[in-house]
Short mmCIF file of C-alpha atoms (C1' of nucleotides) in Angstrom, two decimals:
data_model
loop_
_atom_site.label_atom_id
_atom_site.label_comp_id
_atom_site.label_asym_id
_atom_site.label_seq_id
_atom_site.Cartn_x
_atom_site.Cartn_y
_atom_site.Cartn_z
CA MET A 54 140.82 102.58 55.23
CA ALA A 55 138.82 99.75 53.77
CA SER A 56 138.36 97.78 56.95
CA LEU A 57 139.62 98.56 60.39
CA HIS A 58 140.38 96.13 63.13
CA PRO A 59 137.05 95.41 64.87
CA SER A 60 138.36 96.41 68.28
CA LEU A 61 139.20 99.84 66.87
CA ARG A 62 135.80 100.49 65.31
CA SER A 63 133.24 102.51 67.22
CA PRO A 64 130.13 100.32 67.26
CA ILE A 65 130.96 96.77 68.33
CA THR A 66 128.42 94.35 67.00
CA ALA A 67 127.72 90.78 68.05
CA ALA A 68 129.42 89.54 64.92
CA ASP A 69 132.54 91.43 65.96
CA ARG A 70 132.62 89.83 69.37
CA VAL A 71 132.21 86.29 68.15
CA LEU A 72 134.74 86.98 65.41
CA LEU A 73 137.38 87.97 67.94
CA GLU A 74 136.65 84.94 70.09
CA ILE A 75 136.79 82.41 67.27
CA GLN A 76 139.83 84.15 65.82
CA ARG A 77 141.66 83.79 69.08
CA ALA A 78 140.53 80.19 69.46
CA ILE A 79 141.81 79.26 66.01
CA VAL A 80 145.07 81.16 66.29
CA GLU A 81 145.88 79.62 69.66
CA GLY A 82 144.83 76.16 68.56
CA ASP A 83 141.78 75.74 70.82
CA ILE A 84 139.95 74.81 67.66
CA ALA A 85 142.17 72.24 66.01
CA PRO A 86 143.60 72.89 62.54
CA GLY A 87 141.71 70.98 59.87
CA SER A 88 138.63 70.53 62.03
CA LYS A 89 135.21 71.22 60.61
CA ILE A 90 133.29 74.33 61.57
CA SER A 91 129.65 73.65 62.36
CA GLU A 92 127.48 76.74 62.16
CA PRO A 93 124.64 75.47 64.36
CA GLU A 94 127.08 74.18 66.95
CA LEU A 95 129.07 77.40 67.16
CA ALA A 96 125.89 79.44 67.19
CA LYS A 97 124.64 77.47 70.18
CA GLN A 98 128.04 77.67 71.84
CA PHE A 99 128.21 81.46 71.59
CA ASP A 100 124.49 81.82 72.16
CA LEU A 101 123.56 83.79 69.09
CA SER A 102 121.89 83.19 65.77
CA ARG A 103 123.59 82.02 62.62
CA ALA A 104 123.40 85.40 60.90
CA PRO A 105 126.16 87.19 62.84
CA LEU A 106 128.08 83.94 62.97
CA ARG A 107 128.15 83.72 59.19
CA GLU A 108 129.31 87.30 59.06
CA ALA A 109 132.17 86.33 61.33
CA LEU A 110 132.97 83.28 59.20
CA ALA A 111 133.16 85.47 56.12
CA ARG A 112 135.80 87.57 57.81
CA LEU A 113 137.66 84.52 59.07
CA GLU A 114 137.85 83.34 55.48
CA ARG A 115 139.16 86.74 54.53
CA CYS A 116 142.12 86.38 56.87
CA HIS A 117 142.75 82.82 55.70
CA LEU A 118 141.95 81.17 59.03
CA ILE A 119 139.20 79.03 57.56
CA GLU A 120 138.36 77.68 54.11
CA ARG A 121 134.77 77.55 52.95
CA ILE A 122 133.20 75.40 50.29
CA PRO A 123 129.69 76.41 49.20
CA ASN A 124 126.99 74.09 50.48
CA ALA A 125 129.64 71.99 52.15
CA GLY A 126 130.91 73.98 55.08
CA ALA A 127 134.05 75.50 56.51
CA ARG A 128 137.23 73.97 57.88
CA VAL A 129 140.01 75.48 59.94
CA VAL A 130 143.18 75.83 57.89
CA LYS A 131 145.97 73.34 58.30
CA LEU A 132 149.49 74.57 58.83
CA SER A 133 152.11 73.31 56.41
CA THR A 134 155.67 73.99 55.42
CA GLN A 135 154.47 74.99 51.98
CA GLY A 136 151.93 77.41 53.44
CA LEU A 137 154.50 78.93 55.74
CA LEU A 138 156.89 79.38 52.87
CA SER A 139 154.28 81.08 50.69
CA LEU A 140 153.15 83.29 53.52
CA TYR A 141 156.61 84.46 54.49
CA GLN A 142 157.65 84.89 50.89
CA LEU A 143 154.84 87.36 50.58
CA ARG A 144 155.56 88.98 53.91
CA GLU A 145 159.16 89.57 52.98
CA THR A 146 158.17 91.48 49.90
CA LEU A 147 155.26 93.35 51.42
CA GLU A 148 156.89 94.40 54.65
CA GLY A 149 159.98 95.32 52.70
CA LEU A 150 157.83 97.65 50.65
CA ALA A 151 156.18 98.93 53.82
CA CYS A 152 159.60 99.78 55.20
CA ARG A 153 160.65 101.64 52.10
CA LEU A 154 157.43 103.65 52.12
CA ALA A 155 157.70 104.24 55.86
CA ALA A 156 161.16 105.73 55.33
CA GLU A 157 159.54 108.15 52.89
CA HIS A 158 156.30 108.93 54.65
CA MET A 159 156.65 108.57 58.41
CA ALA A 160 156.58 111.83 60.31
CA ASP A 161 159.51 112.67 62.54
CA THR A 162 157.27 112.40 65.58
CA GLU A 163 156.19 108.91 64.56
CA ILE A 164 159.80 107.87 64.23
CA ALA A 165 160.56 109.29 67.65
CA GLU A 166 157.65 107.35 69.13
CA LEU A 167 158.86 104.19 67.48
CA ARG A 168 162.30 104.69 68.96
CA ALA A 169 160.78 105.18 72.40
CA LEU A 170 158.81 101.99 71.91
CA LEU A 171 161.93 100.03 71.11
CA ASP A 172 163.74 101.32 74.18
CA GLN A 173 160.77 100.36 76.26
CA HIS A 174 160.74 96.88 74.77
CA LEU A 175 164.40 96.48 75.47
CA ASN A 176 163.73 97.11 79.14
CA THR A 177 160.82 94.72 79.44
CA GLN A 178 162.88 92.17 77.60
CA ARG A 179 165.64 92.40 80.14
CA VAL A 180 163.25 92.26 83.03
CA ARG A 181 161.16 89.37 81.80
CA GLU A 182 163.73 87.42 79.90
CA GLY A 183 162.35 84.40 78.14
CA GLU A 184 158.70 85.23 78.49
CA SER A 185 157.67 85.06 74.89
CA TYR A 186 154.35 86.80 75.37
CA TYR A 187 155.77 90.22 75.92
CA GLN A 188 158.37 89.63 73.29
CA GLU A 189 155.81 88.65 70.73
CA ALA A 190 153.53 91.55 71.53
CA GLY A 191 156.47 93.92 71.24
CA ASP A 192 157.57 92.47 67.94
CA LEU A 193 154.08 92.77 66.50
CA ASP A 194 153.81 96.30 67.77
CA PHE A 195 156.98 97.28 65.97
CA HIS A 196 155.92 95.71 62.70
CA TYR A 197 152.48 97.25 63.01
CA ARG A 198 153.81 100.74 63.37
CA VAL A 199 156.14 100.40 60.43
CA ILE A 200 153.30 99.08 58.28
CA LEU A 201 151.04 101.93 59.32
CA GLY A 202 153.91 104.28 58.56
CA SER A 203 153.79 103.25 54.92
CA LYS A 204 150.54 105.23 54.60
CA ASN A 205 149.38 102.86 51.86
CA GLU A 206 145.83 101.81 52.72
CA TYR A 207 145.83 98.63 50.66
CA LEU A 208 149.18 97.51 51.97
CA ILE A 209 148.05 98.17 55.52
CA ASN A 210 144.84 96.28 54.96
CA ILE A 211 146.56 93.23 53.51
CA LEU A 212 149.24 92.98 56.13
CA CYS A 213 147.33 93.93 59.26
CA ASP A 214 143.88 92.55 58.50
CA GLU A 215 144.46 89.61 56.19
CA LEU A 216 147.88 88.10 56.73
CA TYR A 217 148.56 89.06 60.31
CA TYR A 218 146.41 86.45 62.04
CA LEU A 219 147.81 83.59 60.02
CA VAL A 220 151.34 84.74 60.75
CA ARG A 221 150.47 84.82 64.40
CA MET A 222 148.95 81.34 64.19
CA TYR A 223 152.18 79.90 62.86
CA ARG A 224 154.17 81.66 65.52
CA VAL A 225 151.92 80.72 68.41
CA GLN A 226 151.45 77.09 67.46
CA LEU A 227 155.02 76.43 66.42
CA GLY A 228 156.69 78.61 68.98
CA MET A 229 158.79 81.65 68.21
CA ASN A 230 161.29 81.78 71.03
CA GLY A 231 164.87 80.96 71.98
CA PRO A 232 168.00 82.89 71.01
CA ARG A 233 166.29 84.61 68.09
CA VAL A 234 164.49 86.87 70.49
CA SER A 235 167.44 89.02 71.43
CA ARG A 236 168.72 89.20 67.88
CA ALA A 237 165.34 90.40 66.64
CA PHE A 238 165.64 93.50 68.78
CA ASP A 239 168.93 94.44 67.20
CA GLU A 240 167.42 93.97 63.78
CA HIS A 241 164.49 96.17 64.70
CA LYS A 242 166.90 98.83 65.84
CA ALA A 243 168.80 98.69 62.57
CA ILE A 244 165.59 98.96 60.59
CA LEU A 245 164.47 101.93 62.62
CA ASN A 246 167.81 103.67 62.02
CA ALA A 247 167.45 103.17 58.28
CA ILE A 248 163.97 104.64 58.39
CA ALA A 249 165.16 107.56 60.51
CA ASN A 250 167.90 108.20 57.95
CA ARG A 251 165.23 108.17 55.26
CA ASP A 252 167.12 105.35 53.58
CA GLY A 253 164.21 103.41 52.13
CA GLU A 254 166.33 101.02 50.14
CA LEU A 255 168.30 99.89 53.16
CA ALA A 256 165.19 99.67 55.34
CA ASP A 257 163.62 97.45 52.68
CA LEU A 258 166.63 95.17 52.58
CA LEU A 259 166.95 94.90 56.34
CA MET A 260 163.29 94.11 56.83
CA ARG A 261 163.37 91.40 54.18
CA ARG A 262 166.37 89.83 55.89
CA HIS A 263 164.72 90.17 59.27
CA ILE A 264 161.64 88.28 58.11
CA ALA A 265 163.68 85.69 56.25
CA ALA A 266 165.55 84.96 59.46
CA SER A 267 162.27 84.67 61.31
CA ARG A 268 160.98 82.28 58.68
CA ARG A 269 164.00 80.01 58.92
CA ASN A 270 163.55 79.91 62.66
CA ILE A 271 159.96 78.74 62.43
CA GLU A 272 160.76 76.37 59.60
CA LYS A 273 163.20 74.62 61.87
CA GLN A 274 160.50 74.16 64.49
CA LEU A 275 158.11 72.83 61.88
CA GLU A 276 160.50 70.19 60.66
CA GLN A 277 161.13 68.99 64.19
CA THR A 278 157.43 68.67 64.90
CA GLY A 279 156.81 66.84 61.64
CA THR A 280 154.45 67.98 58.91
CA MET B 746 143.21 78.23 47.47
CA ALA B 747 141.36 80.29 50.00
CA SER B 748 138.67 81.61 47.68
CA LEU B 749 138.13 80.96 44.02
CA HIS B 750 136.44 83.21 41.56
CA PRO B 751 132.72 82.55 41.88
CA SER B 752 132.29 81.74 38.23
CA LEU B 753 134.88 78.99 38.61
CA ARG B 754 133.26 77.36 41.62
CA SER B 755 130.96 74.41 41.19
CA PRO B 756 127.77 75.40 43.02
CA ILE B 757 126.63 78.86 42.04
CA THR B 758 124.52 80.40 44.74
CA ALA B 759 122.19 83.38 44.60
CA ALA B 760 124.75 85.45 46.47
CA ASP B 761 127.29 84.64 43.76
CA ARG B 762 125.01 85.81 40.99
CA VAL B 763 124.12 89.10 42.60
CA LEU B 764 127.77 89.61 43.52
CA LEU B 765 128.83 89.33 39.89
CA GLU B 766 126.10 91.70 38.76
CA ILE B 767 126.83 94.38 41.33
CA GLN B 768 130.55 93.94 40.80
CA ARG B 769 130.17 94.59 37.11
CA ALA B 770 127.85 97.52 37.75
CA ILE B 771 130.34 99.17 40.09
CA VAL B 772 133.38 98.49 37.94
CA GLU B 773 131.72 99.87 34.84
CA GLY B 774 130.28 102.85 36.67
CA ASP B 775 126.59 101.97 36.39
CA ILE B 776 126.50 102.52 40.12
CA ALA B 777 128.20 105.87 40.63
CA PRO B 778 131.37 106.09 42.74
CA GLY B 779 130.63 107.47 46.18
CA SER B 780 126.95 106.63 46.02
CA LYS B 781 125.26 104.98 48.94
CA ILE B 782 124.32 101.31 48.81
CA SER B 783 120.83 100.63 50.15
CA GLU B 784 120.31 97.03 51.13
CA PRO B 785 116.49 97.05 50.92
CA GLU B 786 116.62 98.80 47.57
CA LEU B 787 119.15 96.46 46.01
CA ALA B 788 117.35 93.45 47.44
CA LYS B 789 114.13 94.55 45.77
CA GLN B 790 115.98 95.37 42.56
CA PHE B 791 117.53 91.91 42.28
CA ASP B 792 114.46 90.23 43.72
CA LEU B 793 116.04 88.39 46.60
CA SER B 794 116.26 88.72 50.35
CA ARG B 795 118.85 90.71 52.23
CA ALA B 796 120.75 87.66 53.44
CA PRO B 797 122.49 86.73 50.18
CA LEU B 798 122.83 90.41 49.39
CA ARG B 799 124.78 91.01 52.56
CA GLU B 800 126.98 88.07 51.71
CA ALA B 801 127.68 89.75 48.39
CA LEU B 802 128.38 93.08 50.07
CA ALA B 803 130.89 91.40 52.36
CA ARG B 804 132.78 90.18 49.32
CA LEU B 805 132.53 93.54 47.62
CA GLU B 806 134.16 95.07 50.66
CA ARG B 807 136.85 92.45 50.43
CA CYS B 808 137.80 93.55 46.93
CA HIS B 809 137.69 97.22 47.95
CA LEU B 810 134.75 98.15 45.73
CA ILE B 811 132.63 99.35 48.65
CA GLU B 812 133.32 100.67 52.13
CA ARG B 813 131.10 99.68 54.99
CA ILE B 814 130.51 101.42 58.29
CA PRO B 815 128.70 99.36 60.94
CA ASN B 816 125.13 100.47 61.52
CA ALA B 817 125.55 103.20 58.96
CA GLY B 818 125.72 101.50 55.59
CA ALA B 819 127.96 101.00 52.60
CA ARG B 820 129.21 103.36 49.91
CA VAL B 821 130.81 102.71 46.55
CA VAL B 822 134.48 103.66 46.59
CA LYS B 823 135.59 106.90 45.04
CA LEU B 824 138.48 106.91 42.60
CA SER B 825 141.35 109.21 43.42
CA THR B 826 144.89 109.88 42.33
CA GLN B 827 146.09 108.89 45.77
CA GLY B 828 144.18 105.61 45.62
CA LEU B 829 145.49 104.86 42.16
CA LEU B 830 149.02 105.54 43.30
CA SER B 831 148.71 103.29 46.34
CA LEU B 832 147.11 100.53 44.31
CA TYR B 833 149.71 100.53 41.56
CA GLN B 834 152.54 100.86 44.02
CA LEU B 835 151.36 97.62 45.51
CA ARG B 836 150.73 96.02 42.13
CA GLU B 837 154.25 96.79 41.00
CA THR B 838 155.74 94.99 43.93
CA LEU B 839 153.30 92.09 43.97
CA GLU B 840 153.26 91.35 40.26
CA GLY B 841 157.01 91.74 40.22
CA LEU B 842 157.20 89.04 42.85
CA ALA B 843 154.71 86.96 40.89
CA CYS B 844 156.95 87.20 37.86
CA ARG B 845 160.02 86.13 39.75
CA LEU B 846 158.19 83.15 41.21
CA ALA B 847 156.65 82.33 37.84
CA ALA B 848 160.14 82.17 36.34
CA GLU B 849 160.98 79.61 39.00
CA HIS B 850 157.80 77.58 39.13
CA MET B 851 156.00 77.65 35.79
CA ALA B 852 156.06 74.38 33.88
CA ASP B 853 157.49 74.40 30.38
CA THR B 854 154.05 73.56 29.00
CA GLU B 855 152.55 76.56 30.79
CA ILE B 856 155.18 78.81 29.30
CA ALA B 857 154.48 77.40 25.84
CA GLU B 858 150.77 78.06 26.30
CA LEU B 859 151.49 81.60 27.40
CA ARG B 860 153.58 82.15 24.29
CA ALA B 861 150.76 80.83 22.13
CA LEU B 862 148.39 83.19 23.90
CA LEU B 863 150.58 86.18 23.15
CA ASP B 864 150.81 85.28 19.45
CA GLN B 865 147.08 84.96 19.35
CA HIS B 866 146.64 88.36 20.99
CA LEU B 867 149.00 89.91 18.49
CA ASN B 868 146.75 88.71 15.70
CA THR B 869 143.53 89.94 17.23
CA GLN B 870 145.24 93.21 17.97
CA ARG B 871 146.15 93.68 14.33
CA VAL B 872 142.71 92.72 13.18
CA ARG B 873 140.76 94.81 15.62
CA GLU B 874 143.11 97.69 16.06
CA GLY B 875 141.94 100.24 18.55
CA GLU B 876 139.16 98.20 20.07
CA SER B 877 140.20 98.38 23.66
CA TYR B 878 137.88 95.64 24.85
CA TYR B 879 139.82 92.78 23.32
CA GLN B 880 143.05 94.43 24.22
CA GLU B 881 142.05 94.73 27.82
CA ALA B 882 140.84 91.15 28.01
CA GLY B 883 144.09 89.97 26.50
CA ASP B 884 146.18 92.02 28.87
CA LEU B 885 144.30 90.70 31.85
CA ASP B 886 144.65 87.16 30.58
CA PHE B 887 148.41 87.55 30.35
CA HIS B 888 148.75 88.97 33.82
CA TYR B 889 146.42 86.32 35.21
CA ARG B 890 148.50 83.49 33.86
CA VAL B 891 151.73 84.90 35.17
CA ILE B 892 150.18 85.39 38.60
CA LEU B 893 148.85 81.83 38.62
CA GLY B 894 152.29 80.70 37.53
CA SER B 895 153.74 82.00 40.78
CA LYS B 896 152.05 79.08 42.55
CA ASN B 897 151.76 81.16 45.70
CA GLU B 898 148.20 80.82 46.94
CA TYR B 899 148.18 84.00 49.00
CA LEU B 900 149.71 86.06 46.26
CA ILE B 901 147.20 84.70 43.77
CA ASN B 902 144.34 85.42 46.12
CA ILE B 903 145.39 88.99 46.76
CA LEU B 904 146.02 89.89 43.15
CA CYS B 905 143.21 88.02 41.42
CA ASP B 906 140.45 88.21 44.00
CA GLU B 907 141.09 91.38 45.94
CA LEU B 908 142.97 93.93 43.86
CA TYR B 909 141.94 92.90 40.37
CA TYR B 910 138.46 94.43 40.29
CA LEU B 911 139.63 97.77 41.57
CA VAL B 912 142.40 97.85 38.99
CA ARG B 913 139.84 97.11 36.35
CA MET B 914 137.56 99.85 37.68
CA TYR B 915 140.29 102.43 37.26
CA ARG B 916 141.05 101.20 33.77
CA VAL B 917 137.46 101.03 32.61
CA GLN B 918 136.35 104.34 34.03
CA LEU B 919 139.45 106.29 33.11
CA GLY B 920 140.18 104.55 29.84
CA MET B 921 143.28 102.55 29.09
CA ASN B 922 143.80 103.05 25.38
CA GLY B 923 145.84 104.94 22.86
CA PRO B 924 149.43 104.28 21.82
CA ARG B 925 150.21 102.39 24.98
CA VAL B 926 148.33 99.40 23.66
CA SER B 927 150.89 98.31 21.11
CA ARG B 928 153.80 98.94 23.43
CA ALA B 929 152.22 96.78 26.13
CA PHE B 930 152.41 93.78 23.81
CA ASP B 931 156.13 94.19 23.36
CA GLU B 932 156.57 94.45 27.09
CA HIS B 933 154.57 91.30 27.62
CA LYS B 934 156.77 89.53 25.13
CA ALA B 935 159.92 90.65 26.92
CA ILE B 936 158.53 89.49 30.25
CA LEU B 937 157.64 86.13 28.80
CA ASN B 938 161.13 85.72 27.42
CA ALA B 939 162.64 86.43 30.79
CA ILE B 940 160.36 83.85 32.38
CA ALA B 941 161.21 81.32 29.67
CA ASN B 942 164.89 81.92 30.35
CA ARG B 943 164.21 81.32 34.03
CA ASP B 944 165.59 84.77 34.73
CA GLY B 945 163.39 85.70 37.69
CA GLU B 946 165.26 88.86 38.49
CA LEU B 947 164.83 90.31 35.02
CA ALA B 948 161.20 89.21 34.83
CA ASP B 949 160.60 90.99 38.12
CA LEU B 950 162.21 94.19 36.85
CA LEU B 951 160.41 94.17 33.53
CA MET B 952 157.03 93.61 35.10
CA ARG B 953 157.53 96.42 37.57
CA ARG B 954 158.43 98.75 34.74
CA HIS B 955 155.50 97.53 32.72
CA ILE B 956 153.06 98.35 35.48
CA ALA B 957 154.72 101.66 36.27
CA ALA B 958 154.25 102.66 32.63
CA SER B 959 150.64 101.61 32.80
CA ARG B 960 150.17 103.66 35.95
CA ARG B 961 151.62 106.80 34.39
CA ASN B 962 149.29 106.35 31.48
CA ILE B 963 146.21 106.23 33.67
CA GLU B 964 147.49 109.00 35.90
CA LYS B 965 147.60 111.25 32.89
CA GLN B 966 143.97 110.49 32.12
CA LEU B 967 143.02 111.17 35.72
CA GLU B 968 144.61 114.59 35.75
CA GLN B 969 142.85 115.57 32.57
CA THR B 970 139.47 114.51 33.93
CA GLY B 971 140.02 116.34 37.19
CA THR B 972 139.94 114.76 40.63
"C1'" DA C 18 116.45 133.40 63.79
"C1'" DC C 19 119.30 130.01 65.70
"C1'" DA C 20 120.80 126.08 68.89
"C1'" DG C 21 119.81 122.25 71.19
"C1'" DA C 22 116.82 118.62 72.41
"C1'" DT C 23 113.39 115.42 70.96
"C1'" DA C 24 110.67 112.51 68.25
"C1'" DA C 25 109.60 110.19 63.88
"C1'" DC C 26 111.73 107.69 60.31
"C1'" DA C 27 114.78 104.76 57.75
"C1'" DT C 28 118.49 101.48 57.71
"C1'" DT C 29 121.29 98.00 59.57
"C1'" DG C 30 121.90 94.00 62.80
"C1'" DT C 31 119.82 89.89 64.51
"C1'" DC C 32 116.57 86.21 64.89
"C1'" DG C 33 113.96 81.78 64.02
"C1'" DA C 34 112.04 78.94 60.34
"C1'" DC C 35 111.96 76.94 55.69
"C1'" DA C 36 114.15 75.24 51.25
"C1'" DA C 37 117.96 73.31 48.76
"C1'" DT C 38 122.01 70.90 48.69
"C1'" DA C 39 125.58 67.64 50.30
"C1'" DA C 40 127.18 63.89 53.43
"C1'" DG C 41 126.36 59.46 55.44
"C1'" DA C 42 123.72 55.11 56.29
"C1'" DC C 43 121.38 51.51 54.59
"C1'" DT C 44 119.79 48.18 51.18
"C1'" DA C 45 120.24 45.31 47.29
"C1'" DA C 46 122.53 43.21 43.57
"C1'" DA C 47 126.86 41.28 41.48
"C1'" DT D 6 132.40 40.95 50.28
"C1'" DT D 7 132.12 44.72 47.56
"C1'" DT D 8 129.77 48.23 45.11
"C1'" DA D 9 126.20 50.81 43.28
"C1'" DG D 10 122.13 53.13 44.27
"C1'" DT D 11 118.69 55.09 47.25
"C1'" DC D 12 117.09 57.17 51.30
"C1'" DT D 13 117.70 59.47 55.51
"C1'" DT D 14 119.84 63.01 57.97
"C1'" DA D 15 122.38 67.01 58.82
"C1'" DT D 16 124.19 71.26 57.11
"C1'" DT D 17 124.15 75.26 54.42
"C1'" DG D 18 121.53 78.87 51.73
"C1'" DT D 19 117.60 81.82 51.84
"C1'" DC D 20 113.64 84.14 53.60
"C1'" DG D 21 110.54 87.50 56.16
"C1'" DA D 22 110.02 89.83 60.58
"C1'" DC D 23 111.74 92.11 64.74
"C1'" DA D 24 115.17 94.81 67.50
"C1'" DA D 25 118.79 98.17 67.80
"C1'" DT D 26 121.10 101.87 65.94
"C1'" DG D 27 121.78 106.08 62.99
"C1'" DT D 28 119.64 109.85 60.57
"C1'" DT D 29 116.58 113.47 59.75
"C1'" DA D 30 112.96 116.60 60.63
"C1'" DT D 31 110.44 118.97 63.98
"C1'" DC D 32 109.74 121.53 68.05
"C1'" DT D 33 111.02 124.41 71.85
"C1'" DG D 34 113.57 127.87 74.34
"C1'" DT D 35 116.62 131.65 74.19
#
DNA sequence: ACAGATAACATTGTCGACAATAAGACTAAA
DNA sequence: TTTAGTCTTATTGTCGACAATGTTATCTGT
């Protein structure tokens, strides 16, 4: 694979650590959208030199969390309805493809594991109803596994390493919760069944619908908050 | 847009220059696939320090031309049938989407310009029959404009900045030529017509077929050469 | 002779300082 | 008062050196 998630790579460098911290801070809104990134300031804050920090910034740019202008500096991205639309448009298509490929390429054992995962999520959902953290983690886990099941390295890279964090940022800052939660589980189940039946076309369709529904949900939140 | 092509950005830095040079060298095979990238060596070769070089390497990794392992170094990617398949699988879907969006979002003037471009290519094709360089440039130009016409920043970024160079590497090193050249023009024309008719669905379908045909063509070359 | 440990080497990661560029403040003229 | 220009300041880009890690060759013991 071109680039693995830092936490999954053997040697963890200083740049990796600061990357994860800043990534989290941006995604969760601790660093405000649109705010300027100051290299000296951040370097002092994390107590390291600018070299590993710049490495981290390069990767943050790669996953669309910041925008850099040469000789001018970097800014945290601003969320927008247009951006959300573009992002989810892409996700629909890409994860749809991932589903179709997963239906072709996932091993039976992988499918069984995925089914076990869903059952497990269903339980935790019942126990901790309304707590969006577990729900979100479970949802991401499901999507992750399907994407990995596609066995297409470029597709995996784009979805998991480049688009994922931005998707999460929209969800965290705009709130993915409410009645959609329970429905999402049913949709996951249906997708899994399609994959298990090796029906790539149906899996594709269901995943696209699933994401479209998710998009509409967030869009609603965005309009309430105001651009 | 998250990241523009270096040559299109106002301030051109040393890292940009060396990036373009190495990029070209890798794509055209001057630096052999699979060979190790030595930072000190390249720095000496291009007569600059390792800092801008590492910046360039980070971007090369981003467009999948090299693979880096922390503390171990970077290697130029190796071409493979599997890689080609994965890449074109993705391209089919993504450029199909781009076409559908282009049919929705391109301005009439843009469509007119694209038509003019195609006519122009037809002429140069007749004049310089068989010279694949112009053909390739023209083909890329067409695809570029359609992608830009989608008006989806993430889609544009992925296709133009991340996947493009690798696509070109396969084409350059394996040779896209022969009878496919003339047929490609007709396919471009058909795609353009669909876009002009605002028939996104058809444009999507035609583009996917167009790329699938292109893939089969290269695949054939790859099998002849041997893995 | 072969396997494992060890040491010498090379390469990458990180650091602090300097140079080049852009942003902002201040002055001066209309 | 506004605006254009200049100058100051701060930030980014680049550099050379050091530290940490990976790799390779050597040495030792069986």
